[in-house]
Short mmCIF file of C-alpha atoms in Angstrom, two decimals:
data_model
loop_
_atom_site.label_atom_id
_atom_site.label_comp_id
_atom_site.label_asym_id
_atom_site.label_seq_id
_atom_site.Cartn_x
_atom_site.Cartn_y
_atom_site.Cartn_z
CA UNK A 1 25.63 -32.00 7.57
CA UNK A 2 25.07 -32.91 3.93
CA UNK A 3 28.81 -33.27 3.38
CA UNK A 4 29.13 -35.63 6.37
CA UNK A 5 26.31 -37.76 5.00
CA UNK A 6 27.99 -37.85 1.59
CA UNK A 7 31.21 -39.20 3.12
CA UNK A 8 29.26 -42.21 4.32
CA UNK A 9 27.92 -42.91 0.83
CA UNK A 10 29.40 -45.65 -1.35
CA UNK A 11 31.79 -44.78 -4.16
CA UNK A 12 29.15 -45.38 -6.85
CA UNK A 13 26.72 -43.08 -5.07
CA UNK A 14 29.35 -40.36 -4.86
CA UNK A 15 30.20 -40.76 -8.54
CA UNK A 16 26.53 -40.56 -9.41
CA UNK A 17 26.25 -37.38 -7.35
CA UNK A 18 29.14 -35.81 -9.25
CA UNK A 19 27.63 -36.85 -12.60
CA UNK A 20 24.25 -35.45 -11.58
CA UNK A 21 25.84 -32.19 -10.47
CA UNK A 22 27.68 -31.88 -13.79
CA UNK A 23 24.64 -32.49 -15.97
CA UNK A 24 21.83 -30.75 -14.10
CA UNK A 25 20.44 -27.58 -15.59
CA UNK A 26 21.56 -24.55 -13.64
CA UNK A 27 18.78 -22.37 -12.29
CA UNK A 28 18.94 -18.81 -13.60
CA UNK A 29 18.48 -17.29 -10.13
CA UNK A 30 19.24 -13.66 -11.04
CA UNK A 31 17.01 -13.84 -14.10
CA UNK A 32 14.18 -15.37 -12.05
CA UNK A 33 14.56 -12.68 -9.40
CA UNK A 34 14.37 -9.93 -12.01
CA UNK A 35 11.30 -11.48 -13.62
CA UNK A 36 9.61 -11.85 -10.22
CA UNK A 37 10.52 -8.24 -9.38
CA UNK A 38 9.03 -6.92 -12.61
CA UNK A 39 5.84 -9.01 -12.56
CA UNK A 40 5.26 -8.48 -8.82
CA UNK A 41 5.90 -4.76 -9.27
CA UNK A 42 3.45 -4.50 -12.15
CA UNK A 43 0.75 -6.38 -10.18
CA UNK A 44 1.28 -4.10 -7.18
CA UNK A 45 1.13 -1.00 -9.40
CA UNK A 46 -2.21 -2.18 -10.78
CA UNK A 47 -3.36 -2.71 -7.18
CA UNK A 48 -2.27 0.82 -6.28
CA UNK A 49 -4.15 2.21 -9.28
CA UNK A 50 -7.30 0.33 -8.22
CA UNK A 51 -6.92 1.67 -4.67
CA UNK A 52 -6.69 5.24 -5.98
CA UNK A 53 -9.74 4.57 -8.18
CA UNK A 54 -11.78 3.52 -5.12
CA UNK A 55 -10.51 6.48 -3.13
CA UNK A 56 -11.18 9.04 -5.83
CA UNK A 57 -14.56 7.91 -7.11
CA UNK A 58 -16.04 6.29 -4.00
CA UNK A 59 -16.32 7.08 -0.31
CA UNK A 60 -13.19 5.18 0.79
CA UNK A 61 -10.17 6.47 2.69
CA UNK A 62 -6.64 5.18 2.20
CA UNK A 63 -7.23 2.78 5.07
CA UNK A 64 -10.68 1.50 4.10
CA UNK A 65 -9.93 1.25 0.36
CA UNK A 66 -7.75 -1.80 1.08
CA UNK A 67 -10.69 -4.23 1.37
CA UNK A 68 -12.38 -3.56 -2.01
CA UNK A 69 -8.94 -3.38 -3.66
CA UNK A 70 -8.00 -6.85 -2.42
CA UNK A 71 -11.38 -8.22 -3.49
CA UNK A 72 -11.02 -6.71 -6.97
CA UNK A 73 -7.48 -8.01 -7.42
CA UNK A 74 -8.54 -11.53 -6.40
CA UNK A 75 -11.56 -11.36 -8.71
CA UNK A 76 -9.42 -10.22 -11.65
CA UNK A 77 -6.84 -12.95 -11.08
CA UNK A 78 -9.67 -15.53 -10.87
CA UNK A 79 -11.03 -14.36 -14.22
CA UNK A 80 -7.55 -14.40 -15.78
CA UNK A 81 -6.96 -17.92 -14.42
CA UNK A 82 -10.25 -19.06 -15.95
CA UNK A 83 -9.24 -17.60 -19.32
CA UNK A 84 -5.81 -19.23 -19.08
CA UNK A 85 -3.90 -15.95 -19.07
CA UNK A 86 -2.65 -16.03 -15.47
CA UNK A 87 -0.87 -19.36 -16.03
CA UNK A 88 1.29 -17.71 -18.67
CA UNK A 89 2.03 -14.76 -16.39
CA UNK A 90 2.94 -17.21 -13.62
CA UNK A 91 5.23 -19.16 -15.96
CA UNK A 92 7.11 -15.96 -16.70
CA UNK A 93 6.98 -14.22 -13.32
CA UNK A 94 7.19 -17.17 -10.92
CA UNK A 95 7.04 -15.97 -7.31
CA UNK A 96 6.26 -12.46 -8.54
CA UNK A 97 2.78 -13.68 -9.49
CA UNK A 98 2.30 -16.07 -6.57
CA UNK A 99 3.25 -13.88 -3.61
CA UNK A 100 0.78 -10.98 -4.17
CA UNK A 101 -2.85 -11.61 -3.23
CA UNK A 102 -3.61 -12.47 -6.87
CA UNK A 103 -1.81 -15.78 -6.29
CA UNK A 104 -4.57 -16.70 -3.84
CA UNK A 105 -7.25 -16.29 -6.52
CA UNK A 106 -5.15 -18.33 -8.91
CA UNK A 107 -4.74 -21.13 -6.34
CA UNK A 108 -8.52 -21.33 -5.73
CA UNK A 109 -9.60 -21.35 -9.36
CA UNK A 110 -6.84 -23.61 -10.71
CA UNK A 111 -7.75 -26.26 -8.10
CA UNK A 112 -11.44 -25.90 -9.04
CA UNK A 113 -10.67 -26.32 -12.75
CA UNK A 114 -8.42 -29.30 -12.10
CA UNK A 115 -11.07 -31.21 -10.14
CA UNK A 116 -14.23 -30.29 -12.07
CA UNK A 117 -14.36 -33.73 -13.75
CA UNK A 118 -14.94 -35.26 -10.30
CA UNK A 119 -18.28 -33.48 -9.94
CA UNK A 120 -19.42 -30.24 -8.37
CA UNK A 121 -19.68 -31.36 -4.74
CA UNK A 122 -16.82 -33.77 -4.18
CA UNK A 123 -14.71 -32.41 -7.03
CA UNK A 124 -14.96 -28.64 -7.20
CA UNK A 125 -16.42 -28.08 -3.71
CA UNK A 126 -14.14 -30.51 -1.94
CA UNK A 127 -10.91 -29.53 -3.62
CA UNK A 128 -11.33 -25.82 -4.30
CA UNK A 129 -9.44 -24.82 -1.15
CA UNK A 130 -6.89 -27.61 -1.35
CA UNK A 131 -4.10 -25.13 -2.01
CA UNK A 132 -5.69 -21.93 -0.72
CA UNK A 133 -6.79 -23.61 2.51
CA UNK A 134 -3.29 -23.42 3.93
CA UNK A 135 -3.14 -19.72 3.02
CA UNK A 136 -6.35 -19.12 4.98
CA UNK A 137 -5.25 -21.25 7.94
CA UNK A 138 -1.77 -19.82 8.36
CA UNK A 139 -2.92 -16.31 7.44
CA UNK A 140 -5.57 -16.37 10.16
CA UNK A 141 -3.21 -17.96 12.67
CA UNK A 142 -0.37 -15.50 12.03
CA UNK A 143 -2.87 -12.59 12.24
CA UNK A 144 -3.99 -13.96 15.62
CA UNK A 145 -0.39 -14.23 16.86
CA UNK A 146 0.50 -10.72 15.68
CA UNK A 147 -2.68 -9.29 17.26
CA UNK A 148 -1.83 -11.10 20.50
CA UNK A 149 1.70 -9.67 20.56
CA UNK A 150 0.38 -6.18 19.76
CA UNK A 151 -2.27 -6.38 22.49
CA UNK A 152 0.28 -7.56 25.05
CA UNK A 153 2.70 -4.78 24.06
CA UNK A 154 0.01 -2.10 24.21
CA UNK A 155 -1.68 -3.28 27.42
CA UNK A 156 1.40 -4.21 29.44
CA UNK A 157 4.29 -2.64 27.59
CA UNK A 158 2.79 0.83 27.64
CA UNK A 159 3.56 1.56 23.97
CA UNK B 1 20.48 -12.10 -26.61
CA UNK B 2 18.52 -12.99 -23.47
CA UNK B 3 21.40 -11.86 -21.30
CA UNK B 4 21.43 -8.49 -23.05
CA UNK B 5 17.71 -8.02 -22.48
CA UNK B 6 18.09 -8.74 -18.79
CA UNK B 7 21.15 -6.57 -18.49
CA UNK B 8 19.27 -3.64 -19.99
CA UNK B 9 16.19 -4.29 -17.86
CA UNK B 10 18.43 -4.34 -14.81
CA UNK B 11 20.11 -1.12 -15.93
CA UNK B 12 16.73 0.49 -16.64
CA UNK B 13 15.28 -0.41 -13.25
CA UNK B 14 18.26 0.77 -11.26
CA UNK B 15 18.85 3.90 -13.30
CA UNK B 16 15.23 4.78 -12.56
CA UNK B 17 16.05 4.54 -8.87
CA UNK B 18 19.06 6.83 -9.33
CA UNK B 19 16.94 9.47 -11.01
CA UNK B 20 15.41 10.44 -7.67
CA UNK B 21 18.74 11.53 -6.31
CA UNK B 22 19.00 14.36 -8.82
CA UNK B 23 17.67 17.55 -7.36
CA UNK B 24 14.84 19.00 -9.34
CA UNK B 25 14.68 22.74 -8.67
CA UNK B 26 10.88 22.73 -9.00
CA UNK B 27 10.63 20.23 -6.16
CA UNK B 28 12.63 22.36 -3.77
CA UNK B 29 9.70 24.60 -2.99
CA UNK B 30 6.39 22.74 -2.95
CA UNK B 31 3.77 24.61 -4.91
CA UNK B 32 1.50 26.30 -2.45
CA UNK B 33 -2.15 26.04 -3.31
CA UNK B 34 -3.58 29.49 -3.77
CA UNK B 35 -7.14 29.87 -2.77
CA UNK B 36 -9.21 32.74 -1.59
CA UNK B 37 -11.01 32.41 1.70
CA UNK B 38 -12.04 36.03 2.05
CA UNK B 39 -15.72 35.33 1.65
CA UNK B 40 -15.69 32.04 3.54
CA UNK B 41 -18.49 31.60 6.10
CA UNK B 42 -15.90 31.34 8.90
CA UNK B 43 -12.66 33.27 9.20
CA UNK B 44 -9.89 30.96 8.03
CA UNK B 45 -7.03 32.62 9.92
CA UNK B 46 -6.75 29.69 12.33
CA UNK B 47 -6.61 27.21 9.44
CA UNK B 48 -3.84 29.20 7.71
CA UNK B 49 -1.85 29.32 10.92
CA UNK B 50 -2.33 25.56 11.41
CA UNK B 51 -1.06 24.92 7.87
CA UNK B 52 2.05 26.96 8.60
CA UNK B 53 2.69 25.01 11.81
CA UNK B 54 2.29 21.64 10.05
CA UNK B 55 4.51 22.64 7.12
CA UNK B 56 7.25 23.72 9.51
CA UNK B 57 7.76 20.04 10.40
CA UNK B 58 10.46 18.10 8.60
CA UNK B 59 9.11 15.87 5.79
CA UNK B 60 5.76 17.67 5.48
CA UNK B 61 5.74 19.34 2.05
CA UNK B 62 2.04 20.17 1.92
CA UNK B 63 -0.65 20.74 4.49
CA UNK B 64 -4.19 21.90 4.00
CA UNK B 65 -6.60 23.02 6.66
CA UNK B 66 -10.08 24.32 7.21
CA UNK B 67 -11.83 25.57 10.33
CA UNK B 68 -15.33 26.28 11.53
CA UNK B 69 -16.14 28.15 14.74
CA UNK B 70 -15.36 25.11 16.90
CA UNK B 71 -13.60 22.58 14.70
CA UNK B 72 -10.21 22.53 13.00
CA UNK B 73 -9.40 19.95 10.36
CA UNK B 74 -5.89 19.55 8.98
CA UNK B 75 -4.73 17.09 6.33
CA UNK B 76 -1.11 16.80 5.35
CA UNK B 77 1.13 14.88 2.97
CA UNK B 78 4.34 13.25 4.06
CA UNK B 79 7.52 12.59 2.09
CA UNK B 80 7.61 8.99 0.92
CA UNK B 81 10.74 8.03 2.84
CA UNK B 82 9.29 9.50 6.04
CA UNK B 83 6.21 7.29 5.92
CA UNK B 84 7.70 4.99 8.54
CA UNK B 85 7.09 7.78 11.04
CA UNK B 86 3.57 8.49 9.77
CA UNK B 87 1.61 7.79 12.98
CA UNK B 88 4.25 9.45 15.11
CA UNK B 89 4.21 12.58 12.93
CA UNK B 90 0.42 12.66 13.01
CA UNK B 91 0.44 12.50 16.81
CA UNK B 92 3.11 15.20 17.14
CA UNK B 93 1.29 17.62 14.84
CA UNK B 94 -2.06 16.94 16.53
CA UNK B 95 -0.53 17.55 19.95
CA UNK B 96 1.05 20.80 18.80
CA UNK B 97 -2.18 22.03 17.19
CA UNK B 98 -4.25 21.11 20.25
CA UNK B 99 -1.83 23.10 22.36
CA UNK B 100 -1.87 26.08 19.98
CA UNK B 101 -5.62 26.19 19.44
CA UNK B 102 -7.20 25.20 22.73
CA UNK B 103 -10.70 26.42 21.79
CA UNK B 104 -10.89 24.13 18.78
CA UNK B 105 -11.66 20.46 18.40
CA UNK B 106 -8.62 19.43 16.33
CA UNK B 107 -8.57 16.58 13.81
CA UNK B 108 -5.33 15.73 11.99
CA UNK B 109 -5.08 13.21 9.19
CA UNK B 110 -2.38 12.07 6.79
CA UNK B 111 -4.90 10.18 4.66
CA UNK B 112 -4.85 11.09 0.97
CA UNK B 113 -8.65 10.94 0.71
CA UNK B 114 -9.05 13.43 3.56
CA UNK B 115 -6.52 15.69 1.83
CA UNK B 116 -8.49 15.57 -1.43
CA UNK B 117 -11.83 16.15 0.30
CA UNK B 118 -10.46 19.11 2.29
CA UNK B 119 -8.98 20.58 -0.89
CA UNK B 120 -12.34 20.19 -2.65
CA UNK B 121 -14.12 21.87 0.26
CA UNK B 122 -11.68 24.80 0.31
CA UNK B 123 -12.15 25.37 -3.41
CA UNK B 124 -15.85 25.95 -2.94
CA UNK B 125 -15.78 27.65 0.46
CA UNK B 126 -17.15 30.92 -0.89
CA UNK B 127 -20.36 29.33 -2.13
CA UNK B 128 -21.27 27.77 1.20
CA UNK B 129 -23.19 29.06 4.17
CA UNK B 130 -22.30 28.32 7.80
CA UNK B 131 -24.67 25.38 8.19
CA UNK B 132 -23.49 23.67 5.00
CA UNK B 133 -19.87 24.19 5.89
CA UNK B 134 -20.34 22.75 9.38
CA UNK B 135 -22.01 19.71 7.84
CA UNK B 136 -19.27 19.18 5.26
CA UNK B 137 -16.45 19.50 7.78
CA UNK B 138 -18.27 17.09 10.09
CA UNK B 139 -18.62 14.60 7.20
CA UNK B 140 -14.88 14.72 6.47
CA UNK B 141 -14.05 14.27 10.16
CA UNK B 142 -16.38 11.26 10.31
CA UNK B 143 -14.70 9.84 7.18
CA UNK B 144 -11.27 10.22 8.75
CA UNK B 145 -12.42 8.18 11.76
CA UNK B 146 -13.75 5.27 9.70
CA UNK B 147 -11.76 2.12 10.20
CA UNK B 148 -13.52 -0.57 8.17
#
């Protein structure tokens, strides 16, 4: 599709495309993947340690310990974002720091910090969930769809 | 220089994965927890038998069980790679135990917390009376049923 479109381009446009392709910085994909793997893995290991902490010292089972663990991880990432540490981790780890639930905390607080000059109500309050809002919306919607499929399978499929 | 660092990180990560393939002779036979239940308020023969049944299943290295006069509680651990069949395994073991011990109200759990709590209870079985033991077993069963 892209190649067909390129054939229709003028000669100058094609030359510019070649020049652009020659000079653009190549993305270190393998390096980025490794960094994301390491950072994501470390974040998940910390999460696992927190889950074991809740299970061992409090009255939580493996299943119920998930809720306080998620809350703690989000809280920690919010604090780190406020202190400016999480930004550095994100610069190094990329998707490895954005995909775990800590990325949600980072998205909320970074938007709040960015808009604080616009006031507490219209600035912080109005823009806090600018990024995280889509996470909540699509998270809730996909949970609804999955629950619907599961219910249908269990009720009618006999699983 | 950067390439070297990433090469070695890559090597380190994947060699760590390889390590698991080497057979450690100490892992062949899971260490059986030795505990005395001679002076337990209830005879623990049923629990011992239930442990043996659970451990006979593939991928179950450790199982721990305790019984009162009417209730049987069994917690087991599952090999990591078998965790995809966790619920299925739990159901199979529960079914088997219910069939083997018809007089008992059987509860089976693969939850780590339940395993720890049962282990704790077994370690202090000798210092408990019947009423206390009933209460403690009931508490663990309630905990295993919690969902939120």
